[in-house]
C-alpha positions as a Python dict, from the first residue, in 0.01 Angstrom:
ca = {
    (1, 'M'): (0, 0, 0),
    (2, 'V'): (-226, -289, 100),
    (3, 'P'): (-409, -311, 433),
    (4, 'H'): (-345, -615, 644),
    (5, 'L'): (-624, -836, 774),
    (6, 'I'): (-605, -855, 1153),
    (7, 'T'): (-804, -1162, 1240),
    (8, 'A'): (-742, -1529, 1301),
    (9, 'L'): (-1077, -1593, 1135),
    (10, 'N'): (-951, -1555, 779),
    (11, 'G'): (-986, -1926, 702),
    (12, 'P'): (-1325, -1897, 527),
    (13, 'I'): (-1207, -1594, 325),
    (14, 'N'): (-891, -1775, 218),
    (15, 'E'): (-1107, -2070, 113),
    (16, 'L'): (-1340, -1832, -74),
    (17, 'E'): (-1042, -1667, -247),
    (18, 'Q'): (-907, -2010, -345),
    (19, 'R'): (-1245, -2117, -481),
    (20, 'I'): (-1289, -1791, -676),
    (21, 'L'): (-941, -1816, -830),
    (22, 'E'): (-985, -2183, -922),
    (23, 'S'): (-1325, -2103, -1078),
    (24, 'M'): (-1209, -1793, -1268),
    (25, 'P'): (-1293, -1921, -1621),
    (26, 'A'): (-1638, -2033, -1503),
    (27, 'I'): (-1695, -1702, -1320),
    (28, 'E'): (-1596, -1487, -1618),
    (29, 'R'): (-1815, -1696, -1850),
    (30, 'W'): (-2106, -1665, -1602),
    (31, 'F'): (-2070, -1285, -1593),
    (32, 'R'): (-2046, -1276, -1973),
    (33, 'L'): (-2374, -1468, -2008),
    (34, 'E'): (-2544, -1247, -1747),
    (35, 'W'): (-2439, -932, -1936),
    (36, 'M'): (-2590, -1078, -2253),
    (37, 'E'): (-2924, -1076, -2071),
    (38, 'H'): (-2890, -762, -1859),
    (39, 'T'): (-2760, -408, -1912),
    (40, 'P'): (-2502, -290, -1657),
    (41, 'P'): (-2556, 49, -1490),
    (42, 'F'): (-2349, 319, -1665),
    (43, 'Y'): (-2114, 354, -1367),
    (44, 'T'): (-2116, 206, -1019),
    (45, 'S'): (-1920, 208, -695),
    (46, 'V'): (-1956, -59, -427),
    (47, 'D'): (-1847, -48, -60),
    (48, 'V'): (-1717, -392, 39),
    (49, 'R'): (-1654, -529, 389),
    (50, 'N'): (-1400, -804, 463),
    (51, 'A'): (-1469, -966, 800),
    (52, 'G'): (-1225, -1252, 752),
    (53, 'F'): (-1516, -1496, 774),
    (54, 'K'): (-1739, -1310, 528),
    (55, 'L'): (-1693, -1075, 232),
    (56, 'A'): (-1997, -871, 129),
    (57, 'P'): (-2112, -546, -32),
    (58, 'V'): (-2281, -309, 212),
    (59, 'D'): (-2368, -22, -23),
    (60, 'T'): (-2399, 28, -400),
    (61, 'N'): (-2388, 377, -548),
    (62, 'L'): (-2514, 445, -902),
    (63, 'F'): (-2386, 806, -905),
    (64, 'P'): (-2029, 756, -778),
    (65, 'G'): (-1859, 1079, -668),
    (66, 'G'): (-1507, 969, -580),
    (67, 'W'): (-1339, 937, -921),
    (68, 'N'): (-1069, 1174, -793),
    (69, 'N'): (-954, 900, -552),
    (70, 'L'): (-846, 672, -837),
    (71, 'T'): (-478, 690, -933),
    (72, 'P'): (-366, 829, -1272),
    (73, 'Q'): (-251, 471, -1354),
    (74, 'M'): (-616, 363, -1346),
    (75, 'L'): (-724, 626, -1601),
    (76, 'P'): (-654, 418, -1916),
    (77, 'L'): (-891, 148, -1786),
    (78, 'A'): (-1160, 408, -1715),
    (79, 'V'): (-1118, 570, -2059),
    (80, 'Q'): (-1145, 231, -2236),
    (81, 'A'): (-1454, 143, -2032),
    (82, 'A'): (-1607, 485, -2110),
    (83, 'M'): (-1546, 427, -2482),
    (84, 'A'): (-1714, 85, -2465),
    (85, 'A'): (-2011, 226, -2273),
    (86, 'I'): (-2064, 520, -2508),
    (87, 'E'): (-2025, 306, -2822),
    (88, 'K'): (-2300, 76, -2697),
    (89, 'I'): (-2540, 359, -2616),
    (90, 'C'): (-2474, 622, -2881),
    (91, 'P'): (-2187, 534, -3121),
    (92, 'E'): (-2218, 866, -3306),
    (93, 'A'): (-2198, 1065, -2979),
    (94, 'K'): (-2004, 1388, -3007),
    (95, 'N'): (-2127, 1603, -2715),
    (96, 'L'): (-2171, 1492, -2352),
    (97, 'L'): (-2355, 1707, -2099),
    (98, 'L'): (-2241, 1629, -1744),
    (99, 'V'): (-2483, 1735, -1468),
    (100, 'P'): (-2306, 1753, -1129),
    (101, 'E'): (-2439, 1786, -773),
    (102, 'N'): (-2560, 2129, -670),
    (103, 'H'): (-2312, 2163, -380),
    (104, 'T'): (-2036, 2238, -627),
    (105, 'R'): (-1822, 2438, -383),
    (106, 'N'): (-1685, 2118, -226),
    (107, 'S'): (-1329, 2098, -362),
    (108, 'F'): (-1307, 1717, -328),
    (109, 'Y'): (-1630, 1675, -521),
    (110, 'L'): (-1516, 1925, -786),
    (111, 'T'): (-1195, 1728, -835),
    (112, 'N'): (-1416, 1422, -895),
    (113, 'V'): (-1606, 1618, -1164),
    (114, 'Q'): (-1273, 1727, -1316),
    (115, 'R'): (-1166, 1361, -1335),
    (116, 'L'): (-1492, 1262, -1508),
    (117, 'V'): (-1446, 1544, -1762),
    (118, 'Q'): (-1092, 1415, -1823),
    (119, 'I'): (-1212, 1054, -1872),
    (120, 'F'): (-1485, 1141, -2122),
    (121, 'T'): (-1273, 1397, -2308),
    (122, 'Q'): (-1007, 1129, -2357),
    (123, 'A'): (-1284, 893, -2470),
    (124, 'G'): (-1341, 1136, -2758),
    (125, 'L'): (-1630, 1356, -2644),
    (126, 'N'): (-1684, 1729, -2605),
    (127, 'V'): (-1780, 1762, -2238),
    (128, 'R'): (-1955, 2059, -2077),
    (129, 'L'): (-2115, 2101, -1736),
    (130, 'G'): (-2478, 2202, -1682),
    (131, 'S'): (-2620, 2276, -1337),
    (132, 'L'): (-2963, 2194, -1194),
    (133, 'D'): (-2906, 2472, -938),
    (134, 'P'): (-3155, 2755, -1012),
    (135, 'N'): (-2898, 3002, -876),
    (136, 'V'): (-2668, 2926, -1171),
    (137, 'T'): (-2807, 3172, -1425),
    (138, 'A'): (-2485, 3242, -1618),
    (139, 'P'): (-2161, 3051, -1684),
    (140, 'T'): (-1988, 3022, -1347),
    (141, 'T'): (-1620, 2952, -1292),
    (142, 'L'): (-1527, 2719, -1006),
    (143, 'P'): (-1163, 2712, -890),
    (144, 'L'): (-997, 2373, -834),
    (145, 'P'): (-728, 2284, -577),
    (146, 'D'): (-466, 2231, -851),
    (147, 'G'): (-507, 2590, -975),
    (148, 'S'): (-723, 2502, -1277),
    (149, 'E'): (-1097, 2569, -1299),
    (150, 'L'): (-1427, 2430, -1420),
    (151, 'S'): (-1709, 2622, -1585),
    (152, 'V'): (-2068, 2533, -1492),
    (153, 'E'): (-2349, 2665, -1714),
    (154, 'P'): (-2726, 2701, -1677),
    (155, 'L'): (-2933, 2428, -1843),
    (156, 'I'): (-3155, 2523, -2137),
    (157, 'R'): (-3465, 2308, -2186),
    (158, 'G'): (-3632, 2287, -2527),
    (159, 'K'): (-3952, 2103, -2609),
    (160, 'R'): (-3789, 1762, -2626),
    (161, 'R'): (-3419, 1825, -2562),
    (162, 'L'): (-3192, 1953, -2290),
    (163, 'G'): (-2865, 2136, -2348),
    (164, 'L'): (-2662, 2449, -2296),
    (165, 'K'): (-2621, 2763, -2501),
    (166, 'D'): (-2473, 2655, -2839),
    (167, 'F'): (-2439, 2295, -2713),
    (168, 'D'): (-2673, 2013, -2813),
    (169, 'P'): (-2568, 1683, -2648),
    (170, 'C'): (-2654, 1331, -2761),
    (171, 'T'): (-2598, 1202, -2408),
    (172, 'I'): (-2662, 1351, -2062),
    (173, 'L'): (-2464, 1199, -1775),
    (174, 'L'): (-2594, 1260, -1424),
    (175, 'N'): (-2345, 1281, -1140),
    (176, 'N'): (-2630, 1405, -923),
    (177, 'D'): (-2818, 1136, -730),
    (178, 'L'): (-3154, 1323, -732),
    (179, 'S'): (-3199, 1292, -354),
    (180, 'A'): (-3416, 1606, -355),
    (181, 'G'): (-3650, 1463, -618),
    (182, 'I'): (-3671, 1443, -997),
    (183, 'P'): (-3648, 1789, -1157),
    (184, 'A'): (-3903, 1855, -1433),
    (185, 'V'): (-3622, 1971, -1663),
    (186, 'L'): (-3495, 1610, -1684),
    (187, 'E'): (-3831, 1450, -1765),
    (188, 'N'): (-3964, 1342, -2105),
    (189, 'L'): (-3635, 1364, -2293),
    (190, 'H'): (-3735, 1138, -2581),
    (191, 'E'): (-3451, 1217, -2818),
    (192, 'Q'): (-3152, 1203, -2580),
    (193, 'Y'): (-2985, 938, -2367),
    (194, 'L'): (-3008, 1013, -1994),
    (195, 'L'): (-2760, 814, -1785),
    (196, 'P'): (-2824, 674, -1529),
    (197, 'P'): (-3204, 671, -1582),
    (198, 'L'): (-3426, 880, -1353),
    (199, 'H'): (-3545, 576, -1159),
    (200, 'A'): (-3184, 512, -1048),
    (201, 'G'): (-3200, 832, -838),
    (202, 'W'): (-3276, 825, -465),
    (203, 'A'): (-3614, 991, -528),
    (204, 'V'): (-3723, 644, -651),
    (205, 'R'): (-3455, 390, -560),
    (206, 'R'): (-3453, 188, -234),
    (207, 'K'): (-3163, -3, -79),
    (208, 'S'): (-3398, -285, 26),
    (209, 'Q'): (-3490, -343, -341),
    (210, 'H'): (-3121, -351, -429),
    (211, 'F'): (-3036, -609, -162),
    (212, 'D'): (-3340, -816, -264),
    (213, 'A'): (-3186, -832, -612),
    (214, 'Y'): (-2840, -895, -465),
    (215, 'E'): (-2973, -1192, -268),
    (216, 'E'): (-3095, -1345, -595),
    (217, 'V'): (-2755, -1283, -762),
    (218, 'A'): (-2564, -1419, -460),
    (219, 'K'): (-2769, -1742, -464),
    (220, 'K'): (-2698, -1796, -836),
    (221, 'F'): (-2328, -1726, -790),
    (222, 'A'): (-2304, -1947, -480),
    (223, 'K'): (-2466, -2232, -671),
    (224, 'L'): (-2205, -2192, -945),
    (225, 'L'): (-1924, -2219, -687),
    (226, 'G'): (-2093, -2474, -460),
    (227, 'M'): (-2081, -2252, -150),
    (228, 'D'): (-2306, -2093, 112),
    (229, 'P'): (-2444, -1762, -27),
    (230, 'W'): (-2431, -1614, 325),
    (231, 'L'): (-2052, -1584, 290),
    (232, 'I'): (-2106, -1304, 36),
    (233, 'N'): (-2456, -1180, 123),
    (234, 'P'): (-2563, -952, 413),
    (235, 'M'): (-2908, -1051, 542),
    (236, 'F'): (-3157, -766, 588),
    (237, 'G'): (-3509, -656, 679),
    (238, 'R'): (-3709, -343, 607),
    (239, 'C'): (-3945, -111, 794),
    (240, 'G'): (-4167, 150, 630),
    (241, 'K'): (-4350, 427, 817),
    (242, 'V'): (-4077, 500, 1071),
    (243, 'D'): (-4054, 832, 1254),
    (244, 'F'): (-3754, 854, 1487),
    (245, 'Q'): (-3879, 1177, 1650),
    (246, 'S'): (-4229, 1056, 1742),
    (247, 'G'): (-4134, 691, 1793),
    (248, 'E'): (-4373, 569, 1521),
    (249, 'G'): (-4265, 233, 1380),
    (250, 'Q'): (-4043, 151, 1680),
    (251, 'D'): (-4211, -187, 1733),
    (252, 'C'): (-4142, -283, 1370),
    (253, 'L'): (-3781, -169, 1408),
    (254, 'Q'): (-3720, -357, 1734),
    (255, 'T'): (-3880, -676, 1600),
    (256, 'H'): (-3668, -669, 1282),
    (257, 'V'): (-3348, -593, 1474),
    (258, 'D'): (-3417, -875, 1721),
    (259, 'T'): (-3502, -1124, 1443),
    (260, 'L'): (-3198, -1034, 1232),
    (261, 'I'): (-2954, -1050, 1524),
    (262, 'G'): (-3097, -1395, 1602),
    (263, 'K'): (-3040, -1510, 1243),
    (264, 'V'): (-2682, -1378, 1241),
    (265, 'R'): (-2615, -1544, 1579),
    (266, 'R'): (-2725, -1880, 1435),
    (267, 'K'): (-2492, -1836, 1137),
    (268, 'Y'): (-2204, -1741, 1366),
    (269, 'K'): (-2267, -2055, 1568),
    (270, 'E'): (-2272, -2267, 1250),
    (271, 'Y'): (-1930, -2131, 1150),
    (272, 'G'): (-1779, -2123, 1499),
    (273, 'I'): (-1747, -1743, 1495),
    (274, 'Q'): (-1702, -1593, 1841),
    (275, 'E'): (-1802, -1237, 1743),
    (276, 'K'): (-2099, -1049, 1891),
    (277, 'P'): (-2350, -993, 1605),
    (278, 'F'): (-2476, -644, 1526),
    (279, 'V'): (-2699, -479, 1267),
    (280, 'V'): (-2686, -148, 1087),
    (281, 'V'): (-3002, 61, 1054),
    (282, 'K'): (-2994, 290, 749),
    (283, 'A'): (-3230, 519, 563),
    (284, 'D'): (-3371, 303, 282),
    (285, 'N'): (-3293, 579, 33),
    (286, 'G'): (-3007, 826, 31),
    (287, 'T'): (-2633, 832, 48),
    (288, 'Y'): (-2334, 1031, 180),
    (289, 'G'): (-2321, 809, 490),
    (290, 'M'): (-2618, 992, 644),
    (291, 'G'): (-2900, 833, 845),
    (292, 'I'): (-2695, 532, 963),
    (293, 'M'): (-2652, 376, 1309),
    (294, 'T'): (-2506, 55, 1451),
    (295, 'V'): (-2730, -149, 1686),
    (296, 'R'): (-2604, -441, 1898),
    (297, 'D'): (-2927, -505, 2092),
    (298, 'A'): (-3290, -418, 2009),
    (299, 'K'): (-3324, -267, 2360),
    (300, 'E'): (-3092, 17, 2251),
    (301, 'L'): (-3368, 150, 2026),
    (302, 'A'): (-3588, 238, 2325),
    (303, 'D'): (-3324, 477, 2462),
    (304, 'L'): (-3211, 678, 2161),
    (305, 'N'): (-3087, 1023, 2262),
    (306, 'R'): (-3201, 1339, 2087),
    (307, 'R'): (-2879, 1367, 1885),
    (308, 'T'): (-2921, 1014, 1742),
    (309, 'K'): (-3290, 1077, 1667),
    (310, 'N'): (-3199, 1398, 1482),
    (311, 'K'): (-2920, 1220, 1292),
    (312, 'M'): (-3154, 940, 1184),
    (313, 'S'): (-3447, 1168, 1094),
    (314, 'V'): (-3300, 1367, 805),
    (315, 'I'): (-3063, 1279, 521),
    (316, 'K'): (-2909, 1464, 226),
    (317, 'D'): (-3095, 1768, 90),
    (318, 'G'): (-3311, 1776, 404),
    (319, 'Q'): (-3513, 1469, 306),
    (320, 'E'): (-3701, 1312, 598),
    (321, 'V'): (-3641, 945, 681),
    (322, 'N'): (-3954, 732, 703),
    (323, 'E'): (-3831, 402, 558),
    (324, 'V'): (-3528, 210, 685),
    (325, 'I'): (-3335, -103, 596),
    (326, 'I'): (-3199, -316, 880),
    (327, 'Q'): (-2884, -482, 748),
    (328, 'E'): (-2665, -753, 896),
    (329, 'G'): (-2353, -579, 1022),
    (330, 'V'): (-2035, -696, 851),
    (331, 'P'): (-1733, -592, 1057),
    (332, 'T'): (-1423, -483, 870),
    (333, 'Y'): (-1094, -633, 980),
    (334, 'E'): (-884, -449, 725),
    (335, 'R'): (-633, -207, 877),
    (336, 'M'): (-413, 62, 730),
    (337, 'N'): (-163, 209, 978),
    (338, 'D'): (-389, 86, 1262),
    (339, 'A'): (-692, 270, 1119),
    (340, 'V'): (-1003, 76, 1013),
    (341, 'A'): (-1034, 43, 633),
    (342, 'E'): (-1279, -85, 372),
    (343, 'P'): (-1235, -128, -4),
    (344, 'V'): (-1451, 64, -250),
    (345, 'V'): (-1466, -83, -604),
    (346, 'Y'): (-1525, 148, -902),
    (347, 'M'): (-1679, 22, -1226),
    (348, 'M'): (-1786, 166, -1558),
    (349, 'D'): (-2009, -31, -1790),
    (350, 'R'): (-1930, -394, -1691),
    (351, 'Y'): (-1563, -334, -1616),
    (352, 'V'): (-1378, -288, -1289),
    (353, 'V'): (-1165, 21, -1348),
    (354, 'G'): (-1011, 73, -1004),
    (355, 'G'): (-1091, 161, -649),
    (356, 'F'): (-957, 282, -318),
    (357, 'Y'): (-963, 215, 54),
    (358, 'R'): (-1182, 432, 273),
    (359, 'V'): (-986, 467, 596),
    (360, 'H'): (-1111, 616, 925),
    (361, 'A'): (-889, 643, 1233),
    (362, 'D'): (-1176, 736, 1467),
    (363, 'R'): (-1423, 463, 1376),
    (364, 'G'): (-1457, 104, 1497),
    (365, 'I'): (-1483, -221, 1301),
    (366, 'D'): (-1863, -218, 1333),
    (367, 'E'): (-1920, 146, 1235),
    (368, 'N'): (-1993, 338, 916),
    (369, 'L'): (-1667, 471, 768),
    (370, 'N'): (-1835, 708, 520),
    (371, 'A'): (-1817, 997, 765),
    (372, 'P'): (-1626, 1323, 817),
    (373, 'G'): (-1261, 1244, 889),
    (374, 'A'): (-1241, 960, 636),
    (375, 'Q'): (-932, 940, 417),
    (376, 'F'): (-894, 771, 81),
    (377, 'V'): (-598, 556, -20),
    (378, 'P'): (-593, 429, -382),
    (379, 'L'): (-582, 52, -427),
    (380, 'A'): (-233, -59, -515),
    (381, 'F'): (-296, -173, -871),
    (382, 'A'): (69, -110, -960),
    (383, 'E'): (140, -482, -993),
    (384, 'S'): (-19, -597, -1319),
    (385, 'H'): (-335, -400, -1239),
    (386, 'H'): (-608, -627, -1108),
    (387, 'L'): (-508, -943, -1294),
    (388, 'P'): (-515, -1232, -1048),
    (389, 'R'): (-231, -1476, -997),
    (390, 'P'): (-364, -1830, -977),
    (391, 'G'): (-143, -2068, -785),
    (392, 'E'): (-35, -1822, -519),
    (393, 'K'): (-117, -1896, -157),
    (394, 'P'): (-457, -1745, -58),
    (395, 'G'): (-428, -1418, 132),
    (396, 'A'): (-70, -1363, 19),
    (397, 'S'): (-123, -1171, -302),
    (398, 'A'): (-270, -821, -341),
    (399, 'P'): (-384, -881, -702),
    (400, 'N'): (-573, -1191, -587),
    (401, 'R'): (-742, -995, -309),
    (402, 'F'): (-835, -718, -555),
    (403, 'Y'): (-969, -969, -806),
    (404, 'M'): (-1192, -1110, -532),
    (405, 'Y'): (-1313, -759, -441),
    (406, 'G'): (-1380, -697, -812),
    (407, 'V'): (-1595, -1011, -830),
    (408, 'I'): (-1803, -895, -530),
    (409, 'G'): (-1828, -547, -683),
    (410, 'R'): (-1951, -691, -1012),
    (411, 'L'): (-2208, -908, -832),
    (412, 'A'): (-2348, -593, -668),
    (413, 'M'): (-2343, -415, -1006),
    (414, 'L'): (-2535, -705, -1161),
    (415, 'A'): (-2787, -680, -876),
    (416, 'A'): (-2825, -308, -957),
    (417, 'S'): (-2896, -409, -1316),
    (418, 'Y'): (-3173, -648, -1199),
    (419, 'E'): (-3305, -377, -968),
    (420, 'L'): (-3318, -107, -1239),
    (421, 'E'): (-3494, -343, -1481),
    (422, 'A'): (-3757, -425, -1219),
    (423, 'Q'): (-3817, -56, -1143),
    (424, 'D'): (-3810, 68, -1502),
    (425, 'P'): (-4136, 257, -1569),
    (426, 'Q'): (-4082, 204, -1946),
    (427, 'A'): (-4056, -173, -1916),
    (428, 'E'): (-4338, -372, -2067),
    (429, 'T'): (-4534, -580, -1821),
    (430, 'D'): (-4571, -949, -1902),
    (431, 'Y'): (-4924, -1079, -1862),
}
């Protein structure tokens, strides 16, 4: 099932699709050369927005938790990618310790963990689950919706290694985004591979740094294709020291919102787009669709009600919001059964392994879809997976659309690679 694009303004996207398909050999070579210089994150998911006149990533997650939304047909791709990733990092790997989120009673999330166990088991590893939750003091059985179960065990920390009882892993895979901070038990592991690294967690990572890196990637890619980078890049600004309850930082916020809406308006005028521009204000760290609001006019910020202030003040694990990113709003014109939809691309190592549509019947084209009530529809990779079909009319072929989404996803993944390198505390500084 493929959503339809309900807009007359799909000319630029059709042109972009045409250009991407025509440039496929050059694009794949460009990615290949980039990956010779940079290490991809271990796994990544990217939320993409298709406005008909613009196609851009709006969020990049380095601890993706929706593997259960990929179809069984996508599993072989994920297993092959997992094999490639593990071979690069630790070819002799035998044991993999998977560390999930602490809220392990969520059945959807548990099914995601089950899928990850399945992928890495089929990649040839012994996989066991270790919990950061201090309440897990003995092996705990968690029931799954399909009638099977998972066992989560307490972590055992030695002087230099982390493991479980009678289980010494070469590699530790985090599926916990460390929003609550970096636990001491994960620090100073000098003889094991920790993936993703600690500085990829939300205790350290910032969305503004990611989109700084993405802007650099988008400019390089646009130069390769001879196009305007704005067509694939959401503009943004950042405010630190914001307190939604006390009103601190409101001037900074209003100024950035006003400036960014003005920039978007000028771009819309340049391209003859009749839409009303908007921006999205988000917590600069954090995930799960928390701490996000849509703003169409800077004046709206002076009249935030208590509910909105509360929503914007705290994110996952009770972390307070004091830094925000103000991002150009990219409307989504994809529809599935009249409900607003956006594609989410899933990658492991440097490979696109699948994805799905996030669909929300109660949200508008300019709103965050990562919210309660969202549904997930796997991307229809049935037809020759995501291999494009050059020569077909732009906009007419699902594989071509998915290839284009995969290119945008990989650009965001490359930006995450740049971002992690820049933030790496182990990296040597050049003087």
